[in-house]
Amino acid sequence: MTTEEQKKTAQEELDQAQQAAEEAQAAQENLVEGDVVEEAAESDAVASEVAALEEQLAQAKDQVLRAHADAQNARRRAEQDVEKAHKFALEKFTKELLPVIDSLERAIEAFDQTGADAALKEGVEMTLSMFVSTLGKFDVEQLNPQGEPFDPQFHEAMSMVPNPEVEPNTVIAVMQKGYLLNGRLVRPAMVMVSKAA
């Protein structure tokens, strides 16, 4: 082999080696690009999974907050129901006792009209006083709206009478006293109301 042939062969080998190196470099670049694409795809998948998990966490937190609020509301309602039950447990009993008070008051009025024994009248007055004060210990209040403005929430108008001496819609007579239990109306006062003449 001559030098020229050796040079040519060497050049061909060099060209082949250079081409092989270029191919290797291209393959490596393709591999790196594939890794980058693959990594990008993996990071997108991870990001979407993280977003989905964050959404589930937010929903779970919301459900826990709602459940906690519902539990608090239920507990508060139960406490209010128990409180009302304690407060107004005597309502039916009180309603049953009111006719007794009415009878004692009528008896005192009858003593005044007939002029009966003063000692007997005094005994009935003391009994009535004890009865009313005992009911007062259990937060039962008497409504005697004589001279007050008519209030339909607490008074029941039995009749309206013209009376120029007082303002219209003023209670001028109480036929039957009303009663409250812990501020709640048990029985309205039966009243006579003035009207303009």
Tab-separated table of C-alpha atoms in Angstrom:
chain	number	residue	atom	x	y	z
A	1	MET	CA	0.000	0.000	0.000
A	2	THR	CA	1.256	3.304	-0.938
A	3	THR	CA	1.223	6.385	1.168
A	4	GLU	CA	-1.487	7.780	-0.855
A	5	GLU	CA	-3.647	4.756	-0.335
A	6	GLN	CA	-2.796	4.837	3.342
A	7	LYS	CA	-3.803	8.477	3.488
A	8	LYS	CA	-7.041	7.683	1.721
A	9	THR	CA	-7.779	4.767	3.997
A	10	ALA	CA	-6.859	6.828	7.018
A	11	GLN	CA	-9.112	9.642	5.778
A	12	GLU	CA	-11.970	7.203	5.250
A	13	GLU	CA	-11.496	5.747	8.718
A	14	LEU	CA	-11.327	9.260	10.123
A	15	ASP	CA	-14.507	10.183	8.242
A	16	GLN	CA	-16.202	7.024	9.480
A	17	ALA	CA	-15.077	7.704	13.034
A	18	GLN	CA	-16.268	11.286	12.774
A	19	GLN	CA	-19.605	10.136	11.367
A	20	ALA	CA	-19.926	7.547	14.115
A	21	ALA	CA	-19.161	10.252	16.692
A	22	GLU	CA	-21.776	12.550	15.158
A	23	GLU	CA	-24.308	9.730	15.153
A	24	ALA	CA	-23.466	8.920	18.754
A	25	GLN	CA	-23.800	12.589	19.697
A	26	ALA	CA	-27.144	12.808	17.845
A	27	ALA	CA	-28.341	9.659	19.557
A	28	GLN	CA	-27.263	11.059	22.920
A	29	GLU	CA	-29.089	14.344	22.185
A	30	ASN	CA	-32.193	12.393	21.186
A	31	LEU	CA	-31.881	10.380	24.358
A	32	VAL	CA	-31.520	13.547	26.453
A	33	GLU	CA	-34.475	15.132	24.646
A	34	GLY	CA	-36.475	11.960	25.286
A	35	ASP	CA	-35.519	12.094	28.960
A	36	VAL	CA	-36.526	15.760	29.106
A	37	VAL	CA	-39.823	15.021	27.401
A	38	GLU	CA	-40.314	12.024	29.638
A	39	GLU	CA	-39.442	14.051	32.740
A	40	ALA	CA	-41.781	16.833	31.598
A	41	ALA	CA	-44.551	14.301	31.109
A	42	GLU	CA	-43.833	12.806	34.540
A	43	SER	CA	-43.792	16.255	36.185
A	44	ASP	CA	-47.122	17.121	34.482
A	45	ALA	CA	-48.599	13.884	35.780
A	46	VAL	CA	-47.241	14.581	39.275
A	47	ALA	CA	-48.534	18.164	39.144
A	48	SER	CA	-52.016	17.036	38.101
A	49	GLU	CA	-51.998	14.376	40.822
A	50	VAL	CA	-50.937	16.993	43.407
A	51	ALA	CA	-53.712	19.299	42.196
A	52	ALA	CA	-56.261	16.485	42.494
A	53	LEU	CA	-55.056	15.639	46.001
A	54	GLU	CA	-55.194	19.301	47.036
A	55	GLU	CA	-58.766	19.501	45.755
A	56	GLN	CA	-59.705	16.358	47.704
A	57	LEU	CA	-58.062	17.840	50.804
A	58	ALA	CA	-60.013	21.080	50.402
A	59	GLN	CA	-63.250	19.104	50.019
A	60	ALA	CA	-62.436	17.010	53.084
A	61	LYS	CA	-61.683	20.145	55.123
A	62	ASP	CA	-64.970	21.692	53.977
A	63	GLN	CA	-66.869	18.532	54.946
A	64	VAL	CA	-65.192	18.482	58.367
A	65	LEU	CA	-66.044	22.163	58.951
A	66	ARG	CA	-69.660	21.581	57.921
A	67	ALA	CA	-69.944	18.517	60.137
A	68	HIS	CA	-68.454	20.470	63.046
A	69	ALA	CA	-70.879	23.360	62.468
A	70	ASP	CA	-73.825	20.937	62.233
A	71	ALA	CA	-72.763	19.285	65.483
A	72	GLN	CA	-72.488	22.660	67.223
A	73	ASN	CA	-75.919	23.714	65.933
A	74	ALA	CA	-77.467	20.435	67.062
A	75	ARG	CA	-75.879	20.786	70.502
A	76	ARG	CA	-77.074	24.406	70.782
A	77	ARG	CA	-80.624	23.439	69.736
A	78	ALA	CA	-80.649	20.597	72.249
A	79	GLU	CA	-79.453	22.938	75.008
A	80	GLN	CA	-82.159	25.465	74.088
A	81	ASP	CA	-84.809	22.734	74.065
A	82	VAL	CA	-83.710	21.543	77.493
A	83	GLU	CA	-83.666	25.112	78.799
A	84	LYS	CA	-87.172	25.750	77.436
A	85	ALA	CA	-88.380	22.471	78.894
A	86	HIS	CA	-87.074	23.522	82.318
A	87	LYS	CA	-88.399	27.067	81.960
A	88	PHE	CA	-91.869	26.191	80.763
A	89	ALA	CA	-92.438	22.804	82.407
A	90	LEU	CA	-94.843	24.458	84.824
A	91	GLU	CA	-96.961	26.079	82.114
A	92	LYS	CA	-99.734	23.472	82.122
A	93	PHE	CA	-99.690	23.297	85.926
A	94	THR	CA	-99.876	27.095	86.131
A	95	LYS	CA	-102.875	27.183	83.766
A	96	GLU	CA	-104.659	24.722	86.031
A	97	LEU	CA	-104.004	26.890	89.113
A	98	LEU	CA	-105.224	30.169	87.616
A	99	PRO	CA	-108.947	29.423	88.123
A	100	VAL	CA	-108.210	28.920	91.826
A	101	ILE	CA	-106.704	32.416	92.021
A	102	ASP	CA	-109.674	33.798	90.071
A	103	SER	CA	-112.079	32.158	92.554
A	104	LEU	CA	-110.218	33.633	95.540
A	105	GLU	CA	-110.329	37.101	93.931
A	106	ARG	CA	-114.070	36.753	93.272
A	107	ALA	CA	-114.583	35.667	96.871
A	108	ILE	CA	-112.859	38.854	98.082
A	109	GLU	CA	-115.066	40.941	95.740
A	110	ALA	CA	-118.140	39.131	97.108
A	111	PHE	CA	-117.051	39.947	100.694
A	112	ASP	CA	-116.813	43.623	99.700
A	113	GLN	CA	-120.311	43.604	98.184
A	114	THR	CA	-122.051	41.664	100.956
A	115	GLY	CA	-120.180	43.091	103.923
A	116	ALA	CA	-119.446	39.611	105.295
A	117	ASP	CA	-117.189	38.779	108.245
A	118	ALA	CA	-113.947	40.824	108.102
A	119	ALA	CA	-111.873	37.999	109.605
A	120	LEU	CA	-113.039	35.575	106.924
A	121	LYS	CA	-112.247	38.139	104.219
A	122	GLU	CA	-108.795	38.701	105.716
A	123	GLY	CA	-108.133	34.934	105.708
A	124	VAL	CA	-109.056	34.663	102.018
A	125	GLU	CA	-106.859	37.710	101.214
A	126	MET	CA	-103.916	36.125	103.037
A	127	THR	CA	-104.472	32.840	101.199
A	128	LEU	CA	-104.596	34.679	97.864
A	129	SER	CA	-101.458	36.655	98.724
A	130	MET	CA	-99.561	33.483	99.655
A	131	PHE	CA	-100.754	31.784	96.499
A	132	VAL	CA	-99.631	34.659	94.235
A	133	SER	CA	-96.252	35.007	96.019
A	134	THR	CA	-95.653	31.250	95.715
A	135	LEU	CA	-96.346	31.413	91.996
A	136	GLY	CA	-93.985	34.420	91.844
A	137	LYS	CA	-91.170	32.227	93.186
A	138	PHE	CA	-91.587	30.114	90.055
A	139	ASP	CA	-91.490	33.183	87.746
A	140	VAL	CA	-95.247	33.451	87.272
A	141	GLU	CA	-96.205	37.125	86.947
A	142	GLN	CA	-99.633	38.638	87.179
A	143	LEU	CA	-100.805	41.054	84.457
A	144	ASN	CA	-103.133	43.726	85.806
A	145	PRO	CA	-103.108	46.332	83.021
A	146	GLN	CA	-105.614	48.758	84.596
A	147	GLY	CA	-104.984	52.232	83.103
A	148	GLU	CA	-102.312	50.998	80.669
A	149	PRO	CA	-102.496	51.223	76.865
A	150	PHE	CA	-104.140	48.210	75.226
A	151	ASP	CA	-101.557	45.649	74.006
A	152	PRO	CA	-103.030	42.835	71.876
A	153	GLN	CA	-100.054	40.619	72.667
A	154	PHE	CA	-100.970	40.504	76.366
A	155	HIS	CA	-104.597	41.680	76.522
A	156	GLU	CA	-107.847	40.332	75.140
A	157	ALA	CA	-110.423	43.074	74.576
A	158	MET	CA	-113.866	41.927	75.668
A	159	SER	CA	-115.562	45.200	74.790
A	160	MET	CA	-114.874	48.797	73.810
A	161	VAL	CA	-116.615	51.561	75.718
A	162	PRO	CA	-116.672	55.275	74.853
A	163	ASN	CA	-114.971	57.189	77.655
A	164	PRO	CA	-113.955	60.826	77.085
A	165	GLU	CA	-112.020	60.934	80.384
A	166	VAL	CA	-109.178	58.678	79.180
A	167	GLU	CA	-107.168	58.284	76.009
A	168	PRO	CA	-108.613	55.943	73.363
A	169	ASN	CA	-107.262	52.350	73.499
A	170	THR	CA	-106.655	52.520	77.249
A	171	VAL	CA	-107.620	49.631	79.519
A	172	ILE	CA	-110.402	50.975	81.755
A	173	ALA	CA	-111.409	47.726	83.457
A	174	VAL	CA	-109.821	44.315	84.008
A	175	MET	CA	-112.328	41.473	84.054
A	176	GLN	CA	-109.739	38.739	84.495
A	177	LYS	CA	-106.031	39.179	85.152
A	178	GLY	CA	-103.479	37.738	82.757
A	179	TYR	CA	-100.369	35.723	83.650
A	180	LEU	CA	-96.852	35.269	82.296
A	181	LEU	CA	-94.497	32.359	82.958
A	182	ASN	CA	-90.836	33.339	82.454
A	183	GLY	CA	-91.986	36.168	80.198
A	184	ARG	CA	-94.199	33.914	78.046
A	185	LEU	CA	-97.926	34.575	78.020
A	186	VAL	CA	-99.890	31.837	79.802
A	187	ARG	CA	-103.224	33.633	79.738
A	188	PRO	CA	-104.081	37.077	78.337
A	189	ALA	CA	-105.801	39.632	80.560
A	190	MET	CA	-109.488	40.060	79.685
A	191	VAL	CA	-110.050	43.794	79.542
A	192	MET	CA	-112.484	46.557	78.667
A	193	VAL	CA	-110.939	49.207	76.421
A	194	SER	CA	-111.863	52.838	75.937
A	195	LYS	CA	-112.664	54.256	72.531
A	196	ALA	CA	-113.169	57.762	71.223
A	197	ALA	CA	-116.647	59.081	71.863
